[in-house]
């Protein structure tokens, strides 16, 4: 059975089945992070920005939830697209589906740990934050290395 891409160009199989599969849970979690920011905006009646002036106020003893939620949302948006691009490059160059599935599963777990057990904890300093950070960086470095390994023949290695 063939599928089509672009302007009806036939191919025999989907081009990015692993990356495409993980688009759903990553998008769902990103949407959850976005909705959390909106909830805090409505509760604080602060509809623009992250209300970080409240955080900088010396009299404030706790970091505000809107600021932490905004940072969690932005941090996800800063890291996940590059990881997805690296996974897609590896997959398009013949990457092993089990390796890519493991890497993207780990990445999702690290991003959830970083936020739910890290940034949104009091003062934004839960144990999940360093675990999620270093796990995310390690996963992205692993994906980059794997993608480079898959095209090593291009460089004559």
Tab-separated table of C-alpha atoms in Angstrom:
chain	number	residue	atom	x	y	z
A	1	UNK	CA	0.000	0.000	0.000
A	2	UNK	CA	1.427	3.389	-0.877
A	3	UNK	CA	0.911	6.796	0.663
A	4	UNK	CA	1.382	10.207	-0.865
A	5	UNK	CA	3.416	13.178	0.272
A	6	UNK	CA	3.641	16.694	-1.080
A	7	UNK	CA	1.958	17.019	-4.458
A	8	UNK	CA	0.841	13.397	-4.680
A	9	UNK	CA	4.350	11.958	-4.761
A	10	UNK	CA	3.854	8.250	-3.933
A	11	UNK	CA	5.942	6.543	-1.245
A	12	UNK	CA	5.642	3.048	0.153
A	13	UNK	CA	5.557	3.919	3.851
A	14	UNK	CA	5.202	6.900	6.158
A	15	UNK	CA	8.461	8.836	6.325
A	16	UNK	CA	8.559	9.603	10.062
A	17	UNK	CA	6.412	7.078	11.931
A	18	UNK	CA	8.250	7.356	15.270
A	19	UNK	CA	8.544	11.137	15.304
A	20	UNK	CA	4.981	11.416	14.033
A	21	UNK	CA	3.711	9.152	16.792
A	22	UNK	CA	5.393	11.243	19.488
A	23	UNK	CA	3.904	14.444	18.095
A	24	UNK	CA	0.662	13.569	19.925
A	25	UNK	CA	1.906	13.253	23.543
A	26	UNK	CA	4.345	16.160	23.193
A	27	UNK	CA	1.624	18.392	21.759
A	28	UNK	CA	-0.808	17.323	24.474
A	29	UNK	CA	1.704	18.169	27.197
A	30	UNK	CA	2.607	21.477	25.540
A	31	UNK	CA	-1.098	22.311	25.421
A	32	UNK	CA	-1.420	21.461	29.123
A	33	UNK	CA	1.494	23.810	29.907
A	34	UNK	CA	-0.158	26.547	27.867
A	35	UNK	CA	-3.507	26.075	29.600
A	36	UNK	CA	-1.763	26.261	32.985
A	37	UNK	CA	-0.301	29.645	32.026
A	38	UNK	CA	-3.725	30.866	30.907
A	39	UNK	CA	-5.286	29.675	34.179
A	40	UNK	CA	-2.727	31.639	36.212
A	41	UNK	CA	-3.178	34.701	33.987
A	42	UNK	CA	-6.918	34.665	34.621
A	43	UNK	CA	-6.493	34.054	38.364
A	44	UNK	CA	-3.916	36.880	38.675
A	45	UNK	CA	-5.776	39.126	36.231
A	46	UNK	CA	-2.414	39.660	34.538
A	47	UNK	CA	-3.034	39.127	30.833
A	48	UNK	CA	0.324	40.098	29.349
A	49	UNK	CA	3.816	39.080	30.382
A	50	UNK	CA	4.808	36.766	33.197
A	51	UNK	CA	4.302	39.132	36.147
A	52	UNK	CA	8.022	38.844	36.944
A	53	UNK	CA	7.981	42.272	38.596
A	54	UNK	CA	6.112	40.532	41.416
A	55	UNK	CA	8.933	37.968	41.595
A	56	UNK	CA	11.592	40.692	41.828
A	57	UNK	CA	9.749	42.410	44.682
A	58	UNK	CA	11.885	41.906	47.787
A	59	UNK	CA	8.814	41.717	49.998
A	60	UNK	CA	7.499	38.704	48.108
A	61	UNK	CA	8.623	35.540	49.888
A	62	UNK	CA	7.386	33.120	47.268
A	63	UNK	CA	7.796	32.999	43.518
A	64	UNK	CA	4.508	33.582	41.734
A	65	UNK	CA	2.809	30.723	39.922
A	66	UNK	CA	2.316	32.658	36.684
A	67	UNK	CA	6.048	33.286	36.381
A	68	UNK	CA	6.924	29.635	37.072
A	69	UNK	CA	4.277	28.340	34.680
A	70	UNK	CA	5.423	30.756	31.971
A	71	UNK	CA	9.027	29.605	32.393
A	72	UNK	CA	8.015	25.938	32.255
A	73	UNK	CA	6.043	26.569	29.068
A	74	UNK	CA	8.836	28.593	27.453
A	75	UNK	CA	11.487	26.090	28.485
A	76	UNK	CA	9.551	23.289	26.821
A	77	UNK	CA	9.227	25.407	23.664
A	78	UNK	CA	12.967	26.167	23.743
A	79	UNK	CA	14.146	22.550	23.959
A	80	UNK	CA	11.658	20.167	22.376
A	81	UNK	CA	11.728	21.480	18.770
A	82	UNK	CA	15.479	20.888	18.461
A	83	UNK	CA	15.133	17.399	19.914
A	84	UNK	CA	12.325	16.642	17.456
A	85	UNK	CA	14.434	17.911	14.547
A	86	UNK	CA	17.332	15.689	15.657
A	87	UNK	CA	15.031	12.671	15.940
A	88	UNK	CA	13.557	13.382	12.503
A	89	UNK	CA	17.022	13.664	10.927
A	90	UNK	CA	18.026	10.358	12.485
A	91	UNK	CA	14.777	8.702	11.419
A	92	UNK	CA	15.040	9.959	7.841
A	93	UNK	CA	18.583	8.564	7.685
A	94	UNK	CA	17.532	5.059	8.718
A	95	UNK	CA	17.619	5.330	12.506
A	96	UNK	CA	16.470	2.325	14.484
A	97	UNK	CA	12.848	2.724	15.580
A	98	UNK	CA	13.467	1.199	19.016
A	99	UNK	CA	16.343	3.596	19.701
A	100	UNK	CA	14.306	6.595	18.564
A	101	UNK	CA	11.244	5.462	20.515
A	102	UNK	CA	13.383	5.076	23.643
A	103	UNK	CA	14.986	8.485	23.152
A	104	UNK	CA	11.692	10.321	22.615
A	105	UNK	CA	10.060	8.453	25.519
A	106	UNK	CA	12.935	9.477	27.761
A	107	UNK	CA	12.743	13.060	26.507
A	108	UNK	CA	9.043	13.278	27.344
A	109	UNK	CA	9.683	11.856	30.811
A	110	UNK	CA	12.553	14.302	31.390
A	111	UNK	CA	10.460	17.277	30.278
A	112	UNK	CA	7.611	16.242	32.602
A	113	UNK	CA	10.041	15.720	35.510
A	114	UNK	CA	11.655	19.089	34.816
A	115	UNK	CA	8.309	20.849	35.057
A	116	UNK	CA	6.058	18.885	37.395
A	117	UNK	CA	8.698	17.897	39.957
A	118	UNK	CA	10.951	20.885	39.320
A	119	UNK	CA	9.904	24.293	38.070
A	120	UNK	CA	6.362	24.354	39.471
A	121	UNK	CA	7.517	23.318	42.946
A	122	UNK	CA	8.067	26.033	45.589
A	123	UNK	CA	10.662	28.538	44.432
A	124	UNK	CA	11.011	26.529	41.198
A	125	UNK	CA	13.619	24.254	42.747
A	126	UNK	CA	12.217	20.733	42.909
A	127	UNK	CA	14.486	17.701	42.453
A	128	UNK	CA	12.962	17.043	39.037
A	129	UNK	CA	14.502	20.233	37.661
A	130	UNK	CA	18.171	19.131	37.510
A	131	UNK	CA	17.177	15.568	36.568
A	132	UNK	CA	14.996	16.871	33.745
A	133	UNK	CA	17.588	19.385	32.604
A	134	UNK	CA	20.537	17.009	32.436
A	135	UNK	CA	18.333	14.242	31.030
A	136	UNK	CA	17.088	16.550	28.270
A	137	UNK	CA	20.609	17.709	27.400
A	138	UNK	CA	21.871	14.125	27.422
A	139	UNK	CA	19.018	12.954	25.211
A	140	UNK	CA	19.609	15.760	22.707
A	141	UNK	CA	23.355	15.091	22.626
A	142	UNK	CA	22.621	11.390	22.143
A	143	UNK	CA	20.199	12.107	19.287
A	144	UNK	CA	22.709	14.466	17.651
A	145	UNK	CA	25.486	11.901	17.958
A	146	UNK	CA	23.252	9.141	16.618
A	147	UNK	CA	22.146	11.280	13.662
A	148	UNK	CA	25.806	12.065	12.874
A	149	UNK	CA	26.727	8.385	13.209
A	150	UNK	CA	24.039	7.425	10.700
A	151	UNK	CA	25.549	9.694	8.024
A	152	UNK	CA	29.203	8.926	8.770
A	153	UNK	CA	29.629	7.471	5.279
A	154	UNK	CA	29.008	10.918	3.829
A	155	UNK	CA	32.248	12.088	5.429
A	156	UNK	CA	34.212	9.010	4.298
A	157	UNK	CA	34.370	7.450	7.752
